XYZ file of C-alpha atoms in Angstrom:
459
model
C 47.649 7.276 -5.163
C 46.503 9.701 -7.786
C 48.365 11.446 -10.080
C 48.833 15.414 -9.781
C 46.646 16.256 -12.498
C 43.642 15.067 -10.249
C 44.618 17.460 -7.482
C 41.878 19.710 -6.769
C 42.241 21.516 -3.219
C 42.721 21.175 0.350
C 40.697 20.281 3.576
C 40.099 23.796 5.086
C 37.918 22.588 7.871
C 36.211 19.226 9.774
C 33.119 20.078 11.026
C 32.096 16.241 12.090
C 30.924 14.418 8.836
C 31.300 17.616 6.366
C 33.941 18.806 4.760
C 35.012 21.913 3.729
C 37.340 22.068 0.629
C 39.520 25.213 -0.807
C 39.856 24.479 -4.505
C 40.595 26.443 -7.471
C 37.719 24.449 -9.861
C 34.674 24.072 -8.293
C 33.607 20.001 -9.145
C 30.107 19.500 -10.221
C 27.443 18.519 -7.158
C 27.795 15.204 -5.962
C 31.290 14.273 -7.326
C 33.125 11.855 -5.761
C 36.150 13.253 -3.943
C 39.250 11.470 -2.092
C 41.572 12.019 0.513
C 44.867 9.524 1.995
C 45.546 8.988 5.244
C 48.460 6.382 5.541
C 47.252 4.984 2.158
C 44.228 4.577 3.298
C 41.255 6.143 0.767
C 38.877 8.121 2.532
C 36.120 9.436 0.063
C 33.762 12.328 0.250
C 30.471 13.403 -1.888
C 30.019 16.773 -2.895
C 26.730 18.388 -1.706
C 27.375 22.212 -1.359
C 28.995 25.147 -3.446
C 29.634 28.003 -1.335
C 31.626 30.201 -3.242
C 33.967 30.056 -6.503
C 36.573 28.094 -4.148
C 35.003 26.538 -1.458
C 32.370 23.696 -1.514
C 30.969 21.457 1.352
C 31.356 17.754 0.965
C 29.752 15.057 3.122
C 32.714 12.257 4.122
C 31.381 8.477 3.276
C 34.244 7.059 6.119
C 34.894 7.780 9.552
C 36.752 11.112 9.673
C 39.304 10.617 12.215
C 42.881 11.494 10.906
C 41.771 13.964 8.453
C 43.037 17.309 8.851
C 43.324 21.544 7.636
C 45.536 21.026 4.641
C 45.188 17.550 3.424
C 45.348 17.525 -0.347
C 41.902 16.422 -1.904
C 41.906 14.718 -5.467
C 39.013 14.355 -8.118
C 37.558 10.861 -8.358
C 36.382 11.970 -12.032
C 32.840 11.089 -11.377
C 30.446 9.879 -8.844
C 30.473 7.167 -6.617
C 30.992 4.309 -8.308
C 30.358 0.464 -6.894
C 31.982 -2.906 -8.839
C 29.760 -5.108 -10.212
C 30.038 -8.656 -11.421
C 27.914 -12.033 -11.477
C 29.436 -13.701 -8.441
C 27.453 -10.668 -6.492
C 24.478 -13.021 -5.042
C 24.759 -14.724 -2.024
C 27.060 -12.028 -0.282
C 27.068 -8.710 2.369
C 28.346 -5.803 1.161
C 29.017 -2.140 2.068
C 28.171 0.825 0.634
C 31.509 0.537 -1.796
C 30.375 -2.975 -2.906
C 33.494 -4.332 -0.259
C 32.764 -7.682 1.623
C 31.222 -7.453 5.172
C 30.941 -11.473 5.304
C 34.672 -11.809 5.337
C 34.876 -13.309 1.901
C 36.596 -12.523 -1.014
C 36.351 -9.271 -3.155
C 33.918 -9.289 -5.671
C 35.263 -10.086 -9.166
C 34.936 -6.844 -11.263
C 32.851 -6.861 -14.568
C 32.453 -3.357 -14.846
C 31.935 -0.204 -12.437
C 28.708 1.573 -12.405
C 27.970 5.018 -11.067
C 25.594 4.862 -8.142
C 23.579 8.301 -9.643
C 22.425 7.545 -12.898
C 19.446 8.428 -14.806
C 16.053 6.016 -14.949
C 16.017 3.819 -18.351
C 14.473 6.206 -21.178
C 10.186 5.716 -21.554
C 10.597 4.152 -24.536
C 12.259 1.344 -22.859
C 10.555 0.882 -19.800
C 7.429 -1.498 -19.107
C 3.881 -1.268 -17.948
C 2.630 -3.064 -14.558
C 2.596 -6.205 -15.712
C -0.042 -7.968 -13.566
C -0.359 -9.266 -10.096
C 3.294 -10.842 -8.025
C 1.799 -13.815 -6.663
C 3.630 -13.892 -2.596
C 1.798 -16.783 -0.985
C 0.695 -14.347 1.916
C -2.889 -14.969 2.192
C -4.174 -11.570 3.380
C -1.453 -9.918 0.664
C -2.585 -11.926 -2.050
C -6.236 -11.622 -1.609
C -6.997 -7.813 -0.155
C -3.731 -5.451 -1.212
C -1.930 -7.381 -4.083
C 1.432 -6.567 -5.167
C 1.496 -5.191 -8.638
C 4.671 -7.072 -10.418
C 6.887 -4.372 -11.099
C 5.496 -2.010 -9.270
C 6.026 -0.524 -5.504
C 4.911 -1.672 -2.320
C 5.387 -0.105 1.089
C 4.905 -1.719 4.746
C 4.318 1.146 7.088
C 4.075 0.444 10.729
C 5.811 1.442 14.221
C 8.543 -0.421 15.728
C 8.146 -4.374 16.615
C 4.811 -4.749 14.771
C 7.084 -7.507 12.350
C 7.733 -5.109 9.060
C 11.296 -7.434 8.857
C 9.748 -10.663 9.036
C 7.333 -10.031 6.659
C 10.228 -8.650 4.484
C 12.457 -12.220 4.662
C 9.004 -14.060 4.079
C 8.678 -12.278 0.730
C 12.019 -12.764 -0.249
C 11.245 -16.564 0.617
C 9.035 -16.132 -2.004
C 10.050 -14.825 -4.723
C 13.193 -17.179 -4.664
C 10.709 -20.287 -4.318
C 7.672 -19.029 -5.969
C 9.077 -17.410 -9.445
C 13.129 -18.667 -8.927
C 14.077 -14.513 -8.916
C 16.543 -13.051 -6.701
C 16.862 -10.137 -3.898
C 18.741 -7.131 -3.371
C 17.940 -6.266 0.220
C 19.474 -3.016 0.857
C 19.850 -2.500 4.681
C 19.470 1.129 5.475
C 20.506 2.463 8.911
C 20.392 -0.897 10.331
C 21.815 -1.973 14.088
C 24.387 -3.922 13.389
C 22.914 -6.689 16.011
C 19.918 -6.198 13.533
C 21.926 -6.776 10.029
C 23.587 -10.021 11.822
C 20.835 -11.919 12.342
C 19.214 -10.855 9.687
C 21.779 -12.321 7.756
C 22.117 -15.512 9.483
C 18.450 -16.109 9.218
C 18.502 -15.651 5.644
C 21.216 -18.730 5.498
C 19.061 -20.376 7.913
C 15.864 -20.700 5.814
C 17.771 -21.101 2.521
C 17.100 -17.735 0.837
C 21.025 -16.316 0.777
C 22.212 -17.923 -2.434
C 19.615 -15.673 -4.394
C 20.042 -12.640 -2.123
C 22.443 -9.871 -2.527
C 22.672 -7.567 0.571
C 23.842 -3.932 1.029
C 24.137 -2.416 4.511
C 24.769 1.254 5.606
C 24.992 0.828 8.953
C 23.428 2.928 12.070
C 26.637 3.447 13.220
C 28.002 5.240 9.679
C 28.196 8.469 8.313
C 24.913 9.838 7.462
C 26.491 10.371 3.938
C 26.614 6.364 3.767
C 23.085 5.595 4.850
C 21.614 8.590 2.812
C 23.570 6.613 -0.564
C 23.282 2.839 0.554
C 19.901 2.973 -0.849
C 20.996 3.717 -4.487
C 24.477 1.721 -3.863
C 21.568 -1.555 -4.002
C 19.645 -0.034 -6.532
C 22.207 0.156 -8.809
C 23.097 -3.805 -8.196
C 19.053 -4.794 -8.691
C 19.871 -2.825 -12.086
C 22.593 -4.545 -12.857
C 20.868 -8.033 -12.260
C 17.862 -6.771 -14.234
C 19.977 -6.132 -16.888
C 21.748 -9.274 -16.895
C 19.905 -11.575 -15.493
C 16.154 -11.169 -16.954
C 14.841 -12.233 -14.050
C 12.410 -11.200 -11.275
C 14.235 -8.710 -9.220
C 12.512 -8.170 -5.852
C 14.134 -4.621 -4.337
C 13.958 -4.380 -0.631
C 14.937 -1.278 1.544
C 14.169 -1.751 5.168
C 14.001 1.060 6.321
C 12.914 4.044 4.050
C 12.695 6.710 6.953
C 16.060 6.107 7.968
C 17.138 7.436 4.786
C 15.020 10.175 5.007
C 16.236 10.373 8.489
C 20.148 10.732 7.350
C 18.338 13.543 4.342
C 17.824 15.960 7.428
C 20.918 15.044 9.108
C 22.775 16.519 6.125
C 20.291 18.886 5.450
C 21.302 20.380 8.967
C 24.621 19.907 8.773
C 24.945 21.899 5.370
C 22.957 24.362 7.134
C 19.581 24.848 5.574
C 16.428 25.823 7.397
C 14.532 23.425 7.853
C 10.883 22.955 6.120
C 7.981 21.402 7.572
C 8.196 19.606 10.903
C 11.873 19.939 10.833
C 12.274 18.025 7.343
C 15.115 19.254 4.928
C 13.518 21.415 2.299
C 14.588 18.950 -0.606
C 12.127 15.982 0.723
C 10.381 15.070 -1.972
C 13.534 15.795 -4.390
C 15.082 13.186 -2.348
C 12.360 10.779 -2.233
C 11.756 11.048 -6.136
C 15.932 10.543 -6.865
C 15.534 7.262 -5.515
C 11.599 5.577 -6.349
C 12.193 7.092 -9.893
C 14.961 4.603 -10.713
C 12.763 1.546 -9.393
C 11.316 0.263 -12.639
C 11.517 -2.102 -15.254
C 12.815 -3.466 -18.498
C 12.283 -5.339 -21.255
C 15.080 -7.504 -20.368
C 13.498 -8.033 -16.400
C 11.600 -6.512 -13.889
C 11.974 -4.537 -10.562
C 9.562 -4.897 -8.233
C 10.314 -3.002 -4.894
C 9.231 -3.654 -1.135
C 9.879 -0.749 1.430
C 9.493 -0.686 5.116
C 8.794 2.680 6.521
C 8.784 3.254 10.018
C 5.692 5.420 10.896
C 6.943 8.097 13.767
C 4.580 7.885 16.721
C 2.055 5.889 14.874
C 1.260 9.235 12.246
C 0.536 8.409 9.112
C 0.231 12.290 8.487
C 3.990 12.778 9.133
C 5.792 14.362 6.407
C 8.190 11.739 5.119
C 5.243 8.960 5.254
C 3.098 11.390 2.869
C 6.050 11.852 0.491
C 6.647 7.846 0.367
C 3.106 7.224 -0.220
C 3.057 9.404 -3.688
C 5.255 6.926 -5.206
C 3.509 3.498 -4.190
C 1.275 1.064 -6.073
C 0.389 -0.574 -2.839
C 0.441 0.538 0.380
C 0.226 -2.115 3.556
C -0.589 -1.069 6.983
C 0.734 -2.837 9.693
C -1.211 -2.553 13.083
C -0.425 -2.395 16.427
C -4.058 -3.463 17.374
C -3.483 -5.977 15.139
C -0.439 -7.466 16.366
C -1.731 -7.537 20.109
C -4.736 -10.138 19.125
C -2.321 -12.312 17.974
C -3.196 -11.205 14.707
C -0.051 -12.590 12.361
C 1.332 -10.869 9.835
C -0.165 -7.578 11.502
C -1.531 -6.512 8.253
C -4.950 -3.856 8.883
C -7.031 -5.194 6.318
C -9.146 -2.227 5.720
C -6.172 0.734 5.965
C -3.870 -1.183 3.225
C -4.708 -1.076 -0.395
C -3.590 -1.284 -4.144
C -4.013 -0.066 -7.429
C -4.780 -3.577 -8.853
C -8.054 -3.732 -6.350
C -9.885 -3.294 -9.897
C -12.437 -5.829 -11.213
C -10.926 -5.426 -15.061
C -7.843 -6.659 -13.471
C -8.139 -9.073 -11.055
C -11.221 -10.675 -12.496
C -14.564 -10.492 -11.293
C -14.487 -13.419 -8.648
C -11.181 -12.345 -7.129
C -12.599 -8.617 -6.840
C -16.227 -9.419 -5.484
C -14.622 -12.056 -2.618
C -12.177 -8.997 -1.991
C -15.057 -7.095 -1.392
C -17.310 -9.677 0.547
C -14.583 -10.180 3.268
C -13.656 -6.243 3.583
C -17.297 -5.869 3.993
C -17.656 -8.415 6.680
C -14.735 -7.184 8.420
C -15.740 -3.306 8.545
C -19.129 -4.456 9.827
C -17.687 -6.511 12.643
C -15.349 -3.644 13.351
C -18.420 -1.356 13.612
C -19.964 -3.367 15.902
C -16.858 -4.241 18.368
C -17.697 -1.755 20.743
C -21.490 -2.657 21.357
C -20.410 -6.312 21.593
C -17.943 -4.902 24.292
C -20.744 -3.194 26.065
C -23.442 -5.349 25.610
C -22.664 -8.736 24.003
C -22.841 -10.892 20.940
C -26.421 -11.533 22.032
C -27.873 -8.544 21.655
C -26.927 -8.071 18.476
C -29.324 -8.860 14.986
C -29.491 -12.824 13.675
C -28.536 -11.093 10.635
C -25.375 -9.378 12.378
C -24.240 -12.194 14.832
C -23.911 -14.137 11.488
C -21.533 -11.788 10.054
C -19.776 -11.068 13.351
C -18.843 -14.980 13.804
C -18.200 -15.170 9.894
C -15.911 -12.191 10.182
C -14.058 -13.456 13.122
C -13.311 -16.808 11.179
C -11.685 -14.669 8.098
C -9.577 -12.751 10.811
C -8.272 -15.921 12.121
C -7.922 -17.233 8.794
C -5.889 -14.610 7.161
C -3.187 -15.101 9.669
C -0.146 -17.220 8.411
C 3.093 -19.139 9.765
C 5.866 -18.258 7.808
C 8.853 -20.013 6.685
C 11.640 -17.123 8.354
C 10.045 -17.506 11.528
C 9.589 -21.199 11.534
C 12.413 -21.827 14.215
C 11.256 -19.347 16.393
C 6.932 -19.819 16.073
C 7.305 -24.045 16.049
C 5.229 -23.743 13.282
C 6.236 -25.020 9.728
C 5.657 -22.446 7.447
C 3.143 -22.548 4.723
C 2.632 -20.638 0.968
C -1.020 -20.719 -0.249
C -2.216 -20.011 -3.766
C -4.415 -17.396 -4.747
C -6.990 -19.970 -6.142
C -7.014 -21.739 -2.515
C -7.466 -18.768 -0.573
C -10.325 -17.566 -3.237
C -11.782 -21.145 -2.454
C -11.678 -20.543 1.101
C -12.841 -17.327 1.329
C -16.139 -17.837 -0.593
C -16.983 -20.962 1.373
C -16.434 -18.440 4.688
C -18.565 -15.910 2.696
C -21.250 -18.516 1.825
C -21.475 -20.420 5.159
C -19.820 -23.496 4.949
C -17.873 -23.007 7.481
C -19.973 -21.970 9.676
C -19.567 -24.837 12.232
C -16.413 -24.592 11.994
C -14.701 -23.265 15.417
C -12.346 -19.932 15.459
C -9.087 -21.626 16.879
C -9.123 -24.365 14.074
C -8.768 -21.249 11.972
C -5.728 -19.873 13.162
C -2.505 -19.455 11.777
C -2.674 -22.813 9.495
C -2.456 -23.051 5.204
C -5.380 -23.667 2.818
C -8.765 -24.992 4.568
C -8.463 -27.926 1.928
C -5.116 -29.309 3.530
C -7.126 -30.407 6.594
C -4.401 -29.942 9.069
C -5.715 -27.525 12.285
């Protein structure tokens, strides 16, 4: 219990997850506040000043057994999480407590969740391209190492998969870790996802943070920077590639507008709190890197109704370095990972960067593709025969590179029967210019399909 001198106020009223406090010092805006019921500490985040003695604070527990005249007591700062090097390999909450029914995590130091981003002067450029060994990643929207990336699709068009398979990655590829922060997840969804990640290897260099659907939206509007703050801690400790996962963004945009209501502000456009982009900036700001290590960042959004006009989506892209599209069209040909080719891009898509052979067979196979999708609908109507010698080429050619850019991944190896496979930039370079050029023109479409590098010779 704390002592006296951290007395504050009382609970005037419950209004479901908010809090209304009667205090004689107003605490600064998003203080850390605490209540005890039967020794247990319930704590609560400051969001609201309404007068000299009464703010509105949004509870980060369940709320039941709080009541009108509860003393409340001043944490002294913000939410703060424990952090220590024994963190990878285990589930945590929102407080950095155990969810996988181990031990609690042996305390180094305590950081404040809210902090400010490392000054210019000590921050790095994009350093580069993060090899993933996802063929269609690697080749047409590259992830920029340090930078952001951002999967936007609907629901069930495999954002999570593709997720786990990166984390594969970057623990086998470049030996980094994960901080997969799990924001306003099912909890059927965070189990599995958690047992897979055991499954395939990848949990003894993965740190995971969930906020659960079922929480207080003051919880799943914080998880986000709960995980951040670990990845920063690693980064700062470890020197080594950091690869910052949120799955999924909207949801904690989502909880935004929940308190955003609940505080009672009018809403802005299409129903979105006013402070959106405030919001959105808080957190992407803080994603960036060191001397000491880098931070690159992979975020899901969810994509309401398919709109990539919404309001949140818009506000999310601002802050990316690469953007990948997910497709529903996609998905239905059997088209694995999902990725739209021609929607998704990146900021490295530059021929200074990438080199001039990486850029031009970039180019080649988006070029091939958009002519094959121009012509889908008179092949539909009247047939691949009708078409030019010239653009039948292209159409087969194209069709080949579709199939070919699909992938079996490690993650969903026990489920697809497939062993999964990484493939090097250099191979799929190799293989696309020799689809390009015609050598594999004899080739048929199904030998094509979801398989590794053309050189391995398996089908």
């Amino acid at each position: 219990m704390p002592d006296a001198d951290s007395l504050i106020g009382t609970i005037s009223e419950v209004h479901g997850p908010v809090v209304m406090v009667s205090c004689e010092r107003l605490p600064p805006l998003h203080r850390a506040l605490c209540a005890y019921v039967k020794q247990e500490r319930y704590l609560f985040e400051v969001h609201q000043h309404l007068d000299q003695n009464h703010l509105r604070a949004v509870t980060l527990n369940y709320t039941s057994g709080l009541r009108r005249g509860m003393p409340v007591y001043d944490t002294g700062g913000p939410l703060r999480v424990p952090v220590g090097s024994d963190c990878l390999g285990r589930l945590l909450d929102i407080f950095g407590a155990p969810l996988d029914g181990g031990a609690p995590l042996a305390v180094e130091e305590w950081r404040p969740i809210q902090s400010r981003p490392p000054p210019l002067a000590d921050s790095t450029t994009l350093d580069g391209v993060l090899a993933t060994g996802v063929k269609v990643m690697d080749l047409l929207c590259p992830f920029v190492r340090g930078g952001k990336t951002g999967l936007f699709g609907g629901a069930g068009v495999g954002k999570t998969v593709l997720v786990m398979e990166f984390m594969h990655a970057v623990a086998a590829l470049h030996s980094g870790v994960s901080v997969f922060a799990g924001v306003g997840e099912r909890i059927r969804e965070g189990h599995e996802l958690w047992h897979e990640m055991q499954a395939a290897g990848v949990m003894p260099q993965t740190l995971m943070i969930f906020g659960q659907m079922d929480e207080s939206p003051g919880v799943r509007f914080r998880v986000g920077l709960s995980a951040l703050t670990y990845a920063e801690y690693l980064r700062d400790t470890l020197g080594k590639e950091i690869l910052f996962i949120m799955d999924n963004v909207f949801r904690f945009i989502q909880a935004g507008s929940e308190i955003s209501s609940l505080l009672g502000r009018m809403p802005a456009t299409v129903g979105y709190q006013p402070t959106l982009a405030t919001e959105v900036a808080e957190l992407e700001d803080r994603i960036l890197s060191t001397r000491t290590g880098a931070i690159t960042s992979v975020q899901a959004v969810y994509v309401p109704a398919d709109d990539m006009t919404d309001p949140a989506v818009s506000a999310i892209l601002g802050h990316l370095d690469t953007t990948v599209i997910l497709s529903r069209s996609q998905a239905a040909k059997g088209i694995y990972p999902a990725v739209d080719p021609l929607a998704s891009s990146s900021k490295l898509m530059d021929r200074h960067i990438l080199g001039e052979r990486h850029y031009a067979i970039a180019a080649g196979v988006r070029e091939h593709l958009a002519r094959y999708q121009e012509l889908e609908d008179i092949i539909a109507m009247l047939g691949l025969e009708e078409l030019s010698e010239t653009d039948r080429r292209i159409v087969l050619r194209a069709r080949k590179l579709q199939r070919y850019l699909t992938q079996p991944f490690y993650v969903a190896a026990q489920h697809s029967g497939i062993p999964g496979v990484a493939v090097s930039l250099e191979d799929t370079l190799d293989d696309c210019d020799a689809f390009l050029t015609g050598r594999y023109d004899e080739l048929s479409e199904d030998r094509c399909y979801m398989r590794g590098s053309m050189k391995s010779g398996k089908p």
